[in-house]
Coordinates of C-alpha atoms and ligand atoms in Angstrom, one line a residue:
M1 CA -34.1 -155.4 210.6
P2 CA -33.8 -153.2 207.5
A3 CA -36.8 -152.0 205.6
W4 CA -36.0 -152.2 202.0
V5 CA -37.3 -149.9 199.3
V6 CA -37.0 -151.6 195.9
V7 CA -37.0 -149.0 193.1
G8 CA -36.6 -149.1 189.3
A9 CA -33.3 -147.3 188.5
Q10 CA -34.1 -146.7 184.8
W11 CA -37.4 -146.2 182.8
G12 CA -39.3 -149.1 184.3
D13 CA -39.4 -152.8 183.6
E14 CA -36.0 -153.4 185.1
G15 CA -37.2 -156.7 186.7
K16 CA -38.6 -155.3 190.0
G17 CA -41.2 -158.0 190.1
K18 CA -38.6 -160.8 189.8
V19 CA -36.4 -159.3 192.5
V20 CA -39.3 -158.5 194.9
D21 CA -40.7 -162.0 194.5
L22 CA -37.2 -163.4 195.3
I23 CA -36.6 -161.3 198.4
A24 CA -40.2 -161.8 199.5
E25 CA -39.2 -165.4 200.3
Q26 CA -37.7 -163.9 203.5
A27 CA -40.1 -161.0 203.9
E28 CA -43.2 -160.7 206.1
L29 CA -44.8 -157.7 204.4
V30 CA -44.6 -156.3 200.9
A31 CA -46.2 -152.9 200.1
R32 CA -46.8 -151.0 196.9
Y33 CA -46.5 -147.3 197.4
G34 CA -47.3 -145.6 194.1
G35 CA -48.6 -145.9 190.6
G36 CA -51.5 -148.1 189.5
A37 CA -52.3 -150.6 186.8
N38 CA -49.7 -149.0 184.6
A39 CA -47.3 -151.3 186.3
G40 CA -46.6 -154.8 185.0
H41 CA -44.3 -156.9 187.2
T42 CA -43.5 -160.4 186.0
L43 CA -42.9 -163.2 188.5
K44 CA -41.7 -166.6 187.2
V45 CA -41.5 -169.7 189.3
G46 CA -41.1 -173.3 188.0
G47 CA -42.4 -172.2 184.6
V48 CA -45.5 -170.5 186.0
K49 CA -45.7 -166.9 185.0
V50 CA -47.7 -164.3 187.0
V51 CA -47.9 -160.6 186.0
T52 CA -49.0 -158.3 188.9
H53 CA -50.4 -154.9 188.0
L54 CA -51.7 -153.7 191.4
L55 CA -51.0 -156.4 193.8
P56 CA -47.5 -156.4 195.4
S57 CA -45.0 -158.9 194.0
G58 CA -45.1 -160.8 197.3
V59 CA -48.4 -162.5 196.3
L60 CA -46.9 -165.9 195.6
H61 CA -45.7 -166.3 199.2
P62 CA -48.5 -167.5 201.5
G63 CA -47.0 -166.0 204.6
V64 CA -46.5 -162.5 203.2
R65 CA -48.8 -159.6 204.1
C66 CA -49.6 -157.4 201.1
V67 CA -50.4 -153.7 201.3
L68 CA -51.5 -151.2 198.8
G69 CA -50.6 -147.7 200.0
A70 CA -52.4 -144.3 199.9
G71 CA -50.1 -143.1 197.1
M72 CA -51.6 -145.6 194.7
V73 CA -54.4 -145.1 192.1
I74 CA -56.5 -148.2 192.0
D75 CA -58.7 -149.3 189.1
P76 CA -61.1 -151.5 191.2
K77 CA -62.0 -153.7 188.2
V78 CA -58.3 -154.5 187.6
L79 CA -57.8 -155.2 191.3
V80 CA -60.8 -157.6 191.6
D81 CA -59.8 -159.3 188.3
E82 CA -56.3 -159.7 189.6
L83 CA -57.4 -161.2 192.9
Q84 CA -59.7 -163.6 191.1
D85 CA -56.9 -164.6 188.7
C86 CA -54.6 -165.3 191.7
E87 CA -57.3 -167.4 193.4
A88 CA -57.9 -169.4 190.2
R89 CA -54.2 -170.2 190.2
G90 CA -54.3 -171.3 193.8
F91 CA -52.8 -168.3 195.5
Q92 CA -55.1 -166.9 198.2
V93 CA -54.4 -163.3 198.7
R94 CA -57.6 -161.6 200.2
D95 CA -57.0 -162.8 203.8
R96 CA -53.5 -161.2 203.8
L97 CA -54.3 -158.1 201.7
L98 CA -54.8 -154.6 203.1
V99 CA -55.9 -151.7 200.8
S100 CA -55.4 -148.2 202.1
A101 CA -58.7 -146.4 202.4
R102 CA -56.8 -143.3 201.2
A103 CA -55.8 -144.6 197.8
H104 CA -57.6 -143.0 194.9
L105 CA -59.9 -144.9 192.5
T106 CA -59.6 -144.9 188.7
F107 CA -62.9 -144.8 186.8
P108 CA -63.5 -145.9 183.2
F109 CA -64.0 -142.3 182.1
Q110 CA -60.4 -141.5 183.3
S111 CA -58.9 -144.4 181.5
A112 CA -60.9 -143.5 178.3
I113 CA -59.6 -140.0 178.2
D114 CA -56.0 -141.2 178.8
R115 CA -56.3 -143.6 175.8
A116 CA -57.8 -140.9 173.7
A117 CA -54.9 -138.5 174.5
N118 CA -52.5 -141.1 173.2
A119 CA -54.0 -140.6 169.7
G120 CA -53.5 -136.9 169.9
P121 CA -50.6 -134.7 168.8
R122 CA -49.1 -134.3 172.3
S123 CA -49.2 -138.0 173.0
L124 CA -46.8 -139.3 175.7
G125 CA -47.4 -142.9 174.8
T126 CA -49.0 -143.7 178.2
T127 CA -50.2 -147.2 179.2
G128 CA -53.8 -145.9 178.8
R129 CA -54.7 -147.0 182.4
G130 CA -56.1 -143.7 183.5
I131 CA -53.1 -142.8 185.6
G132 CA -52.6 -139.1 184.6
P133 CA -56.3 -138.2 184.9
T134 CA -56.7 -140.0 188.2
Y135 CA -53.7 -138.2 189.8
A136 CA -54.9 -134.9 188.2
D137 CA -58.3 -135.3 189.9
K138 CA -56.5 -136.2 193.2
A139 CA -54.4 -133.0 193.0
A140 CA -57.5 -131.0 192.1
R141 CA -59.2 -132.5 195.2
L142 CA -61.9 -133.9 193.1
G143 CA -61.0 -137.6 193.2
L144 CA -62.7 -140.4 195.1
R145 CA -60.8 -142.5 197.6
V146 CA -61.4 -146.2 198.2
G147 CA -62.7 -145.5 201.7
E148 CA -65.3 -143.1 200.4
A149 CA -66.3 -145.3 197.5
C150 CA -67.0 -148.0 200.0
D151 CA -69.3 -145.7 202.1
L152 CA -71.4 -143.9 199.5
G153 CA -74.2 -143.4 202.1
R154 CA -71.9 -140.7 203.5
H155 CA -69.8 -139.8 200.4
G156 CA -72.3 -140.1 197.5
D157 CA -72.1 -136.4 196.8
A158 CA -68.4 -136.6 196.2
L159 CA -68.9 -139.4 193.6
D160 CA -71.7 -137.4 192.0
A161 CA -69.5 -134.3 191.8
L162 CA -66.7 -136.3 190.1
V163 CA -69.1 -137.9 187.6
D164 CA -70.8 -134.6 186.8
T165 CA -67.5 -132.9 186.2
W166 CA -66.5 -135.6 183.7
A167 CA -69.9 -135.6 182.1
A168 CA -69.6 -131.8 181.5
R169 CA -66.1 -132.3 180.0
A170 CA -67.4 -135.1 177.7
R171 CA -70.3 -133.0 176.5
A172 CA -68.0 -130.1 175.7
V173 CA -66.2 -132.2 173.2
G174 CA -69.2 -134.1 172.0
A175 CA -68.2 -137.4 173.6
E176 CA -70.4 -139.9 175.5
A177 CA -70.9 -138.6 179.0
P178 CA -70.7 -140.9 182.1
S179 CA -73.9 -141.0 184.2
R180 CA -74.3 -141.1 188.0
E181 CA -76.4 -144.2 187.8
G182 CA -74.1 -146.0 185.4
T183 CA -71.1 -145.2 187.5
R184 CA -72.8 -146.5 190.7
A185 CA -73.9 -149.6 188.9
W186 CA -70.3 -150.3 187.8
L187 CA -68.8 -149.4 191.2
G188 CA -71.2 -151.2 193.6
P189 CA -70.2 -154.8 193.0
L190 CA -66.5 -153.9 193.0
T191 CA -66.7 -152.0 196.3
D192 CA -68.5 -155.0 197.8
E193 CA -65.3 -156.9 197.2
L194 CA -63.0 -154.1 198.4
R195 CA -64.8 -153.2 201.6
P196 CA -63.4 -156.1 203.7
L197 CA -59.8 -155.3 202.5
L198 CA -59.9 -151.6 203.6
G199 CA -57.5 -150.5 206.3
D200 CA -54.8 -148.1 207.5
A201 CA -51.7 -148.8 205.4
S202 CA -49.6 -146.3 207.3
L203 CA -50.3 -148.0 210.6
A204 CA -49.7 -151.5 209.2
V205 CA -46.4 -150.7 207.6
D206 CA -45.1 -148.5 210.4
T207 CA -46.0 -151.1 213.0
A208 CA -44.3 -153.9 211.0
I209 CA -41.1 -151.9 210.7
R210 CA -41.2 -151.0 214.5
E211 CA -41.7 -154.6 215.4
G212 CA -38.5 -155.5 213.4
R213 CA -40.3 -157.4 210.7
R214 CA -38.8 -157.9 207.3
V215 CA -40.5 -155.3 205.1
V216 CA -40.2 -154.6 201.4
L217 CA -41.6 -151.4 199.9
E218 CA -42.1 -152.1 196.2
G219 CA -41.7 -149.3 193.7
A220 CA -43.4 -149.2 190.4
Q221 CA -42.2 -147.6 187.1
G222 CA -38.7 -146.2 187.4
T223 CA -36.6 -143.2 188.5
L224 CA -36.6 -141.6 185.1
L225 CA -40.4 -141.7 184.9
D226 CA -40.7 -139.9 188.2
L227 CA -43.1 -136.9 187.9
D228 CA -40.6 -134.5 189.5
H229 CA -37.2 -136.1 188.8
G230 CA -37.8 -137.9 185.5
T231 CA -37.7 -136.8 181.9
Y232 CA -40.8 -134.5 182.1
P233 CA -43.2 -134.4 180.4
F234 CA -42.5 -138.0 179.3
V235 CA -43.0 -139.4 182.8
T236 CA -45.8 -141.0 184.8
S237 CA -47.8 -138.9 187.3
S238 CA -46.5 -140.2 190.6
N239 CA -43.3 -140.1 192.6
T240 CA -41.6 -143.3 191.7
V241 CA -38.4 -142.6 193.5
A242 CA -37.6 -144.1 197.0
G243 CA -38.9 -141.0 198.7
G244 CA -42.3 -141.8 197.3
A245 CA -42.4 -144.8 199.7
C246 CA -42.6 -142.4 202.6
T247 CA -45.4 -140.2 201.2
G248 CA -47.1 -143.1 199.4
L249 CA -47.3 -145.2 202.5
G250 CA -47.4 -142.7 205.3
I251 CA -44.1 -143.6 207.0
G252 CA -41.2 -141.3 208.0
P253 CA -37.9 -141.3 206.1
T254 CA -36.1 -142.5 209.3
R255 CA -38.0 -145.8 209.0
I256 CA -36.2 -146.6 205.7
T257 CA -32.8 -148.1 206.1
E258 CA -31.9 -149.6 202.7
V259 CA -32.8 -148.8 199.1
L260 CA -32.2 -151.4 196.3
G261 CA -32.1 -150.0 192.8
I262 CA -32.9 -152.4 190.0
T263 CA -31.2 -152.0 186.6
K264 CA -31.0 -154.1 183.5
A265 CA -27.6 -154.8 182.2
Y266 CA -28.7 -152.7 179.3
C267 CA -31.5 -150.2 179.0
T268 CA -35.2 -150.1 177.8
R269 CA -38.0 -147.6 177.6
V270 CA -41.6 -147.9 176.6
G271 CA -43.5 -144.8 175.4
H272 CA -42.1 -141.6 174.1
G273 CA -39.3 -139.3 175.4
P274 CA -35.5 -138.9 175.2
F275 CA -33.3 -142.0 175.4
P276 CA -29.7 -141.2 174.6
T277 CA -28.3 -144.7 174.3
E278 CA -31.3 -146.0 172.2
L279 CA -30.3 -148.3 169.4
S280 CA -32.4 -148.1 166.2
G281 CA -32.1 -150.7 163.5
P282 CA -30.8 -154.2 163.8
E283 CA -28.8 -153.8 167.0
G284 CA -31.9 -152.6 168.9
E285 CA -33.9 -155.3 167.3
R286 CA -31.4 -158.0 168.4
L287 CA -31.7 -156.8 172.1
R288 CA -35.5 -156.7 171.8
E289 CA -35.8 -160.2 170.4
Q290 CA -33.2 -161.8 172.7
G291 CA -34.5 -159.9 175.8
E292 CA -38.2 -160.5 174.8
E293 CA -38.6 -156.8 175.4
Y294 CA -42.4 -156.4 175.0
G295 CA -44.4 -154.6 177.6
A296 CA -45.9 -156.7 180.4
T297 CA -49.0 -154.4 180.6
T298 CA -49.6 -153.2 177.0
G299 CA -47.5 -155.7 174.9
R300 CA -45.8 -152.7 173.2
P301 CA -42.3 -153.3 171.9
R302 CA -39.8 -151.7 174.2
R303 CA -37.2 -149.4 172.9
C304 CA -33.7 -150.9 173.6
G305 CA -30.2 -149.5 174.1
W306 CA -27.0 -149.8 176.0
L307 CA -26.4 -149.3 179.7
D308 CA -26.3 -145.6 180.7
L309 CA -24.0 -145.0 183.6
P310 CA -24.7 -141.2 184.1
A311 CA -28.4 -142.1 184.3
L312 CA -27.7 -144.8 186.8
R313 CA -25.5 -142.5 188.9
Y314 CA -28.4 -140.0 188.9
A315 CA -30.7 -142.8 190.1
A316 CA -28.3 -143.6 192.9
R317 CA -28.4 -139.9 193.9
V318 CA -32.1 -139.2 193.8
N319 CA -33.0 -142.5 195.5
G320 CA -30.1 -142.7 197.9
L321 CA -29.4 -146.2 196.6
T322 CA -27.5 -148.4 199.1
A323 CA -27.5 -151.5 196.8
L324 CA -28.0 -152.5 193.2
A325 CA -29.5 -155.5 191.5
V326 CA -28.4 -156.1 187.8
T327 CA -30.9 -158.1 185.8
K328 CA -30.8 -159.7 182.3
L329 CA -27.1 -160.4 182.2
D330 CA -27.9 -163.6 180.3
I331 CA -29.2 -161.5 177.4
L332 CA -25.8 -159.9 176.7
A333 CA -24.1 -163.3 176.1
E334 CA -22.3 -163.7 172.8
Y335 CA -21.4 -160.0 172.4
P336 CA -17.6 -159.8 172.0
E337 CA -17.8 -156.2 173.4
V338 CA -20.5 -154.4 175.2
P339 CA -20.7 -150.6 174.7
V340 CA -21.5 -148.8 178.0
C341 CA -22.3 -145.1 178.1
V342 CA -19.9 -143.4 180.6
A343 CA -20.6 -139.7 179.9
Y344 CA -22.5 -137.5 177.5
T345 CA -21.5 -134.7 175.1
V346 CA -24.0 -131.8 175.4
D347 CA -23.6 -128.9 173.0
G348 CA -20.0 -129.9 172.4
A349 CA -19.1 -130.2 176.1
R350 CA -18.5 -133.5 177.9
T351 CA -20.4 -134.1 181.1
E352 CA -20.7 -137.0 183.4
E353 CA -23.8 -135.7 185.1
F354 CA -27.4 -136.5 184.0
P355 CA -28.5 -133.3 182.3
V356 CA -31.5 -131.7 184.0
D357 CA -33.1 -130.3 180.8
A358 CA -30.9 -131.2 177.9
L359 CA -31.3 -135.0 177.7
D360 CA -32.7 -134.8 174.2
R361 CA -29.4 -133.2 173.1
A362 CA -27.1 -135.5 175.0
E363 CA -24.9 -137.7 172.9
P364 CA -23.6 -140.8 174.6
V365 CA -19.8 -141.3 175.1
Y366 CA -19.2 -145.0 175.0
E367 CA -16.5 -147.3 176.4
R368 CA -16.4 -150.8 175.0
W369 CA -16.3 -153.3 177.9
P370 CA -15.3 -157.0 177.2
G371 CA -18.4 -159.2 176.6
W372 CA -18.9 -162.8 177.4
D373 CA -18.9 -165.5 174.8
R374 CA -21.0 -168.1 176.6
S375 CA -24.3 -168.4 178.2
V376 CA -24.5 -167.4 181.9
A377 CA -28.2 -168.5 182.3
E378 CA -27.2 -171.6 184.4
A379 CA -24.9 -169.7 186.8
R380 CA -26.1 -169.7 190.4
L381 CA -22.8 -168.8 192.1
E382 CA -20.5 -165.9 191.3
D383 CA -17.6 -168.3 190.7
A384 CA -19.6 -169.7 187.8
L385 CA -19.7 -166.4 186.0
P386 CA -17.1 -165.6 183.3
V387 CA -14.5 -163.1 184.5
S388 CA -15.9 -160.5 182.0
V389 CA -19.3 -160.6 183.7
R390 CA -17.7 -160.1 187.1
R391 CA -15.7 -157.2 185.6
Y392 CA -18.9 -155.8 184.1
L393 CA -20.5 -155.8 187.6
Q394 CA -17.4 -154.3 189.1
G395 CA -17.4 -151.6 186.4
I396 CA -20.9 -150.6 187.4
E397 CA -20.1 -150.6 191.1
K398 CA -17.1 -148.4 190.5
A399 CA -19.0 -145.9 188.2
V400 CA -22.0 -145.7 190.4
G401 CA -20.5 -146.1 193.9
V402 CA -23.0 -148.6 195.0
P403 CA -22.5 -152.4 195.5
V404 CA -24.2 -154.9 193.3
V405 CA -25.9 -157.3 195.7
L406 CA -27.9 -159.4 193.2
A407 CA -27.1 -160.5 189.7
S408 CA -30.0 -161.9 187.7
V409 CA -29.4 -164.4 184.8
G410 CA -32.9 -165.5 183.9
A411 CA -36.6 -164.7 184.5
E412 CA -37.0 -167.6 187.0
R413 CA -36.9 -166.8 190.7
A414 CA -34.0 -169.2 191.1
A415 CA -31.9 -167.7 188.2
T416 CA -30.2 -165.3 190.6
I417 CA -26.7 -164.9 192.1
V418 CA -27.0 -163.5 195.6
R419 CA -23.8 -161.7 196.3
R420 CA -25.0 -160.3 199.6
A421 CA -28.1 -161.4 201.5
L422 CA -30.7 -158.7 202.0
F423 CA -32.1 -159.9 205.3
Ligands
GDP1 P1 -40.8 -154.9 186.2 O1 -41.9 -154.0 185.7 O2 -39.6 -154.1 186.7 O3 -41.2 -155.8 187.2 O4 -40.2 -155.7 185.0 P2 -41.2 -156.5 183.9 O5 -41.7 -157.7 184.5 O6 -42.1 -155.5 183.2 O7 -40.1 -156.8 182.8 C1 -38.9 -157.5 183.1 C2 -38.9 -158.7 182.1 O8 -37.7 -159.4 182.2 C3 -40.0 -159.8 182.5 O9 -40.4 -160.5 181.4 C4 -39.1 -160.7 183.4 O10 -39.6 -162.1 183.5 C5 -37.8 -160.7 182.7 N1 -36.6 -160.9 183.5 C6 -36.3 -160.4 184.8 N2 -35.0 -160.7 185.1 C7 -34.5 -161.3 184.1 C8 -33.2 -161.9 183.8 O11 -32.3 -161.8 184.6 N3 -33.1 -162.5 182.6 C9 -34.1 -162.6 181.7 N4 -33.8 -163.3 180.5 N5 -35.3 -162.1 181.9 C10 -35.5 -161.5 183.1
IMO2 P1 -43.4 -151.0 185.7 O1 -43.8 -150.9 187.1 C1 -42.4 -149.0 181.9 C2 -44.5 -145.3 181.0 C3 -45.5 -145.3 179.8 C4 -45.3 -143.9 179.4 C5 -45.2 -143.1 180.7 C6 -46.5 -142.6 181.2 O2 -43.9 -152.2 185.0 O3 -41.9 -150.8 185.5 P2 -48.7 -143.7 182.4 O4 -49.6 -144.8 181.9 O5 -48.0 -144.0 183.7 O6 -49.3 -142.3 182.4 O7 -47.5 -143.6 181.2 O8 -44.7 -144.1 181.6 N1 -44.8 -146.4 182.0 C7 -44.0 -147.4 182.2 N2 -43.0 -147.9 181.5 N3 -42.8 -149.7 183.0 C8 -43.8 -149.2 183.8 O9 -44.2 -149.8 184.9 C9 -44.5 -148.1 183.3 N4 -45.6 -147.4 183.8 C10 -45.7 -146.3 183.0 O10 -45.1 -146.2 178.9 O11 -44.1 -143.7 178.7
MG3 MG1 -43.0 -153.8 184.0

């Protein structure tokens, strides 16, 4: 049975939540491998909308085991709130949730500094969820892991060292310093809730794959936000690409057989950084309004633009994509033609490759592909799609060299055309 990694092929918000929720119908385990509460994955079933930030997007399926891997950074308050929210809606998750003891915790002082930096001159436009500071502390070997936080009798010194470091930093800039007592008072009730969920995510995921179970490894953010392979410094602080599933969960690359990249039929980006096909003015506004392009985590308006094929080819390469899902095809209805970026001009020269360090100077070269003049929102079979939509999908397949297995025509789970079953 294949283990599928599902990864964002653009700058995040491609519809990973919708696709993972759909394929989780057949899955037995869904694991998140990186990022934290910066993610906002939207699931919609029968008019009910659930946005997951930390929980895997398999939560709505009672038979699916959910795993949070070591590569994640977990704000325990967000996780406990999310669990309670799910329970209030009738979805029981705790008895099928495993949280890696090795995942790092995000504290309020890390989120506060992240938000403060957004107001500064070198702002990246982060989600303000403390992601960068938590991963920085992890790399500095100062961070506190969930297992340690749940056993302060043994690891209290590590917590004190973290808090003292942040208190000294705060005092140096005249800000309010966190205290040891205050932090313990905040953490105590949250770790009481997390303790029963602790486990070995590597063992759980590896065992499931070896037993031939249907496993989905859910990426957060997107390829172009990857710390190493994205548009640095305008990136997140984790490895969002498919390889991050191995390091973030503790499984070997040989365990992964399939990688599904999710792309919108156009492009969006939240936060700062280069975006060659961005549309400013009324065209971008039209896509934003029709696509309801507002962030699922922060509510910020998303920047909108046309599909970028060199970027998608790059995503196919760095993730080793074996399949693509194209979402939001319904939003492009009623455009007589759809511009698609097929190459760039960089310093006067044409290139079809995604430039490593010149994206801010890359001018898109467009082809105008035929649009579709009617709604496709009700289509459930490929035959019901206008020829121009099928040509659009074929054009993507040809340019990227990866088959489109799913075509999404609405936010609802059911609003999907399955061209090839995943399991
Ligand atoms: P994620 O972060 O990749 O899970 O994506 P988000 O949930 O942040 O953003 C995707 C948005 O598009 C959500 O509001 C989804 O409900 C919505 N969505 C997903 N697929 C489709 C689709 O095919 N058509 C439409 N109209 N909306 C979609
Ligand atoms: P999902 O999983 C879209 C962006 C932020 C900012 C940059 C760094 O829903 O696709 P961070 O808070 O991670 O330090 O912010 O990354 N960003 C996302 N954009 N979707 C996301 O997640 C994102 N997570 C982070 O807007 O530009
Ligand atoms: Mg999102």
